[in-house]
PDB file of C-alpha atoms in Angstrom:
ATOM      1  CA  UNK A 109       5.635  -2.737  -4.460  1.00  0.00           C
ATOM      2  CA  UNK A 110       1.808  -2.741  -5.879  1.00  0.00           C
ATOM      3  CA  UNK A 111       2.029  -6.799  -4.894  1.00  0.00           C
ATOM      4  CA  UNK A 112       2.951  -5.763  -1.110  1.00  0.00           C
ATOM      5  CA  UNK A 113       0.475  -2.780  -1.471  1.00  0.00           C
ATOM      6  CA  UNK A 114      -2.177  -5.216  -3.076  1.00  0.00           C
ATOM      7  CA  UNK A 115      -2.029  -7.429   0.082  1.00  0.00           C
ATOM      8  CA  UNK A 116      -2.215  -4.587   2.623  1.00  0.00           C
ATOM      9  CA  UNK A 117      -5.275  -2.980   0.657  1.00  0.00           C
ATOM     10  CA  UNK A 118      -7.215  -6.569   0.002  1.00  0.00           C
ATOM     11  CA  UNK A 119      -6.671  -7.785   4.191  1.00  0.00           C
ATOM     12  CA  UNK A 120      -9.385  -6.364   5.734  1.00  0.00           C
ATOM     13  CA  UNK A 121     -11.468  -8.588   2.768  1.00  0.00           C
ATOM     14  CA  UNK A 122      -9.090 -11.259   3.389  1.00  0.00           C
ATOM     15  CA  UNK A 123      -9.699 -11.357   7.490  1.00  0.00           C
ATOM     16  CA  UNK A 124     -13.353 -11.481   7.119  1.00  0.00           C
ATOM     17  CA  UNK A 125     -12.962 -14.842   5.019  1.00  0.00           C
ATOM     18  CA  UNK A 126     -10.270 -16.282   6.779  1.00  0.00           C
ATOM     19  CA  UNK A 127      -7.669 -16.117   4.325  1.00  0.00           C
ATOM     20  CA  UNK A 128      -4.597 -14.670   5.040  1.00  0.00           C
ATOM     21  CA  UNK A 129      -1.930 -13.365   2.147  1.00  0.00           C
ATOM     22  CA  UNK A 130       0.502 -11.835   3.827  1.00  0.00           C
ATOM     23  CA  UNK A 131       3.610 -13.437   4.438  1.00  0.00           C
ATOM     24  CA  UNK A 132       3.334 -15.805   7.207  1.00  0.00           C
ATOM     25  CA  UNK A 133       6.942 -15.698   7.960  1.00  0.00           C
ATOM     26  CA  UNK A 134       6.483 -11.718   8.232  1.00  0.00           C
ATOM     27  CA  UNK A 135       3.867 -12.225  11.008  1.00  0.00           C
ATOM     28  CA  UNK A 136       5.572 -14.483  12.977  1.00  0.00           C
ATOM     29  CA  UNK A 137       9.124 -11.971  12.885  1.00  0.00           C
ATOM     30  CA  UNK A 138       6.611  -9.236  14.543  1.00  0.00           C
ATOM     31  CA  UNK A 139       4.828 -11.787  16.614  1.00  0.00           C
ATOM     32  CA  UNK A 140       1.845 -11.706  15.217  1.00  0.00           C
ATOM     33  CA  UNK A 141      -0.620 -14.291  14.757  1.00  0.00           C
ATOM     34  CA  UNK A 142      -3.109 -14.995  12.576  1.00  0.00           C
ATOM     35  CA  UNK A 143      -6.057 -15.040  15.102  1.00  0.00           C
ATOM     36  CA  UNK A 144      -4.978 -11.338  16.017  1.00  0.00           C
ATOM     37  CA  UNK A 145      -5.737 -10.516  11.915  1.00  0.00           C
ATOM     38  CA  UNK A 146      -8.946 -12.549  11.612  1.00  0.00           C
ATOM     39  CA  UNK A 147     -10.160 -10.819  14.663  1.00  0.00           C
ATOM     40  CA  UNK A 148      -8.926  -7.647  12.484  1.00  0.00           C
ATOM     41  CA  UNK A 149      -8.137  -5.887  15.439  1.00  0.00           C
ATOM     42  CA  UNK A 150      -4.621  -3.928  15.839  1.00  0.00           C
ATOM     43  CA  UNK A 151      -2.264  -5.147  17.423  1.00  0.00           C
ATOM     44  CA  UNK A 152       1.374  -3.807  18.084  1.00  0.00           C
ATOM     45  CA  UNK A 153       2.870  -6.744  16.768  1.00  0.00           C
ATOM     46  CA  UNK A 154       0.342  -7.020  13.808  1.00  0.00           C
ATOM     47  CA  UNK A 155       1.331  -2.964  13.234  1.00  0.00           C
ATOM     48  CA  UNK A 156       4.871  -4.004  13.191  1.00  0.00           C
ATOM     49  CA  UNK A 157       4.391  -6.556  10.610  1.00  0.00           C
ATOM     50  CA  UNK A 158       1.955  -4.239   8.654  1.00  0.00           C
ATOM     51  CA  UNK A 159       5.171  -1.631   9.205  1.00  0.00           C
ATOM     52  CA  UNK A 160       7.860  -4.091   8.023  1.00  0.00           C
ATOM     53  CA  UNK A 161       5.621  -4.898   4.479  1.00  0.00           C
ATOM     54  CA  UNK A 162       5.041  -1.500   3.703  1.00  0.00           C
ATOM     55  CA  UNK A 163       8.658  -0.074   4.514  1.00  0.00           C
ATOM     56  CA  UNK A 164       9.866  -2.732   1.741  1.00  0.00           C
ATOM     57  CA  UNK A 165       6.768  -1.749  -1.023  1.00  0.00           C
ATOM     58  CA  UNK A 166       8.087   1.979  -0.144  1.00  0.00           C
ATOM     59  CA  UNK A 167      11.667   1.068  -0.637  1.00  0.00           C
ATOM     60  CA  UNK A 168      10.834  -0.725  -3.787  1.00  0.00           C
ATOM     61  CA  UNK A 169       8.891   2.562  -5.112  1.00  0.00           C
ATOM     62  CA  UNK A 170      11.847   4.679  -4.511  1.00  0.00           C
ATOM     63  CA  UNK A 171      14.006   2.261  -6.078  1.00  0.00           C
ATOM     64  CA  UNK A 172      11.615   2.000  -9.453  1.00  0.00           C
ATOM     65  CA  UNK A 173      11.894   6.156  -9.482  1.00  0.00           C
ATOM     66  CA  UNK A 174      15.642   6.189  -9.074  1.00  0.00           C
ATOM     67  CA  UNK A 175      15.260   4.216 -12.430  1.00  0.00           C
ATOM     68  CA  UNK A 176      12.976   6.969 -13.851  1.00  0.00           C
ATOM     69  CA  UNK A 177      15.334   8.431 -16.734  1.00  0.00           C
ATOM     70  CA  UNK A 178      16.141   4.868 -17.820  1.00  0.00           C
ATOM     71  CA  UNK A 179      12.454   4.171 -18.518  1.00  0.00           C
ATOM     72  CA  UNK A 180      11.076   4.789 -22.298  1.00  0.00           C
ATOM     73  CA  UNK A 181       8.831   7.815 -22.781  1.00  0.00           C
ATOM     74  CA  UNK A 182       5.681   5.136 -24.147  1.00  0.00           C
ATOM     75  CA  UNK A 183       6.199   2.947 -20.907  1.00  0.00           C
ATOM     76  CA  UNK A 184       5.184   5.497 -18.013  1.00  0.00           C
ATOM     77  CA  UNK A 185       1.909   5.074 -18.565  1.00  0.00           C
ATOM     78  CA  UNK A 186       2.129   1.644 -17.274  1.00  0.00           C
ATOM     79  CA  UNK A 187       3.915   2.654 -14.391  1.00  0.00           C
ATOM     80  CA  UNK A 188       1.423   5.284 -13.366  1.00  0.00           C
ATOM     81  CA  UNK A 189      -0.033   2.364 -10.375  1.00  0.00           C
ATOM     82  CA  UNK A 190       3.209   3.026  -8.799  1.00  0.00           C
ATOM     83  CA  UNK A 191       0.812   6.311  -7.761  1.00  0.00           C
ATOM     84  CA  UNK A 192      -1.911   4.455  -6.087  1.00  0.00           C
ATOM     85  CA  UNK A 193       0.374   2.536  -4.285  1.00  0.00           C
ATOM     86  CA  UNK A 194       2.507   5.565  -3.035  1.00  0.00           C
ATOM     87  CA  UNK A 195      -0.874   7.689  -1.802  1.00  0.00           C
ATOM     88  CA  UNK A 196      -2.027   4.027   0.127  1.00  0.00           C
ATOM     89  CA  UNK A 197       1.147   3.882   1.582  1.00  0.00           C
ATOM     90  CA  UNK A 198       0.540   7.526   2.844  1.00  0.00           C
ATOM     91  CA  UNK A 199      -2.649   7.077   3.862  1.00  0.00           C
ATOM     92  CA  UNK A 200      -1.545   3.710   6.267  1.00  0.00           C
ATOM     93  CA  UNK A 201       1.395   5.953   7.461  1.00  0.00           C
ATOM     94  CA  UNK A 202      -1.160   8.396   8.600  1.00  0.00           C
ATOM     95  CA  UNK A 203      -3.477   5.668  10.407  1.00  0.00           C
ATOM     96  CA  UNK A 204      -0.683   4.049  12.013  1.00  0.00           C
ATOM     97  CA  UNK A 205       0.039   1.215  10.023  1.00  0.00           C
ATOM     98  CA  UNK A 206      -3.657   0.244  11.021  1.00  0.00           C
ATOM     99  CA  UNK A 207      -5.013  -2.214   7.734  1.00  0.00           C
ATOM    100  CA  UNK A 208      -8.574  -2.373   9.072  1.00  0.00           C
ATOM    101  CA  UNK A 209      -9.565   1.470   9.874  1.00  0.00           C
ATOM    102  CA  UNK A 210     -12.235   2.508   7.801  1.00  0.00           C
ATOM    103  CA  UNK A 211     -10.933   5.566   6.855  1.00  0.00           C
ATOM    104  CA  UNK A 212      -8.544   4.005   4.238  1.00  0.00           C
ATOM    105  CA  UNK A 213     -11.380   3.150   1.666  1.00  0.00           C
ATOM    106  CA  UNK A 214     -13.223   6.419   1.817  1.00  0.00           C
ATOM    107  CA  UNK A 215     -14.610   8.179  -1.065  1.00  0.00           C
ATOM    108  CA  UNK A 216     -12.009  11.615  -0.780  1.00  0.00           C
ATOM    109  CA  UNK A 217      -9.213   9.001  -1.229  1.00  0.00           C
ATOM    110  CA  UNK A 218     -10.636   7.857  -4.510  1.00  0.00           C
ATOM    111  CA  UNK A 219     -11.016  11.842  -5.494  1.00  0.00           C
ATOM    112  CA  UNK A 220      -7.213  12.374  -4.517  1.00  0.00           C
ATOM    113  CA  UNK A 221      -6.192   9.421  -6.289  1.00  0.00           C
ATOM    114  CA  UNK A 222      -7.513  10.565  -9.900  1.00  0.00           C
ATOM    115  CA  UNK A 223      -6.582  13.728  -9.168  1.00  0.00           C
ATOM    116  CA  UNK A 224      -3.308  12.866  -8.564  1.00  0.00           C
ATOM    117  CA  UNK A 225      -3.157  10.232 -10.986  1.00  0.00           C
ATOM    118  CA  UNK A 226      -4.050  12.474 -14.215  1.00  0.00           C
ATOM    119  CA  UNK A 227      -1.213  15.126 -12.544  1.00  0.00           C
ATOM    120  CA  UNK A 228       1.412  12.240 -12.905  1.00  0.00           C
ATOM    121  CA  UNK A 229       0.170  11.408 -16.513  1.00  0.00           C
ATOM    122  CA  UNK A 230      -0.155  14.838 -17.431  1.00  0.00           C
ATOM    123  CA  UNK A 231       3.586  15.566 -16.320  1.00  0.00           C
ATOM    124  CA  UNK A 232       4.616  12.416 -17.366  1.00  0.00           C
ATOM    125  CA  UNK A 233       6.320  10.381 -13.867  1.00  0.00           C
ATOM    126  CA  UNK A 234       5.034   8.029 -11.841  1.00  0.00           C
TER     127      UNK A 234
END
């Protein structure tokens, strides 16, 4: 899940360099192309494919928490990303699955996030 969530957060970087991380073979399902995300505008098939990768980091999330009473007390801590990545995938949920809106990397996101990260550490989950 933080890989997926990694590649979502790091594309608008990505498209302004050319690079592209996300999987090809992902794109091309959705009908995307890679012009389309170098041009970093929306698309509906680049949404789709933005969709698809972040319904699979999601499911993986869930997953690691239906492991949660299996996981030692002294190992939570390094779990606690699984936050960050749960409050991106929010926030993308919220802005339509759109990578490249500015309002992902704004400052009251980085506010929420320690927030809610020293909640989860404080109660322990992730």
């Amino acid at each position: 899940a933080l890989g997926i969530v990694t590649l979502l957060r790091g594309s608008p970087y990505h498209a302004r360099e050319r690079c592209i991380y996300l999987p090809v073979d992902v794109l091309a399902k959705a009908g995307a192309t890679t012009e389309s995300f170098y041009s970093m505008k929306m698309t509906s098939e680049l949404e789709e494919a933005v969709f698809d990768l972040a319904s699979r980091a999601k499911i993986h999330l869930e997953y690691a928490r239906d492991l949660r009473d299996k996981v030692p007390r002294t190992a939570v801590p390094c779990l606690q990303s699984a936050v960050i990545a749960d409050l991106y995938l929010e926030r993308l949920r919220k802005h339509h699955f759109d990578i490249f809106s500015p309002s992902l990397a704004l400052n009251q996101a980085r506010i929420r996030l320690l927030t809610k990260l020293q909640w989860s550490h404080l109660r322990k989950v992730y």
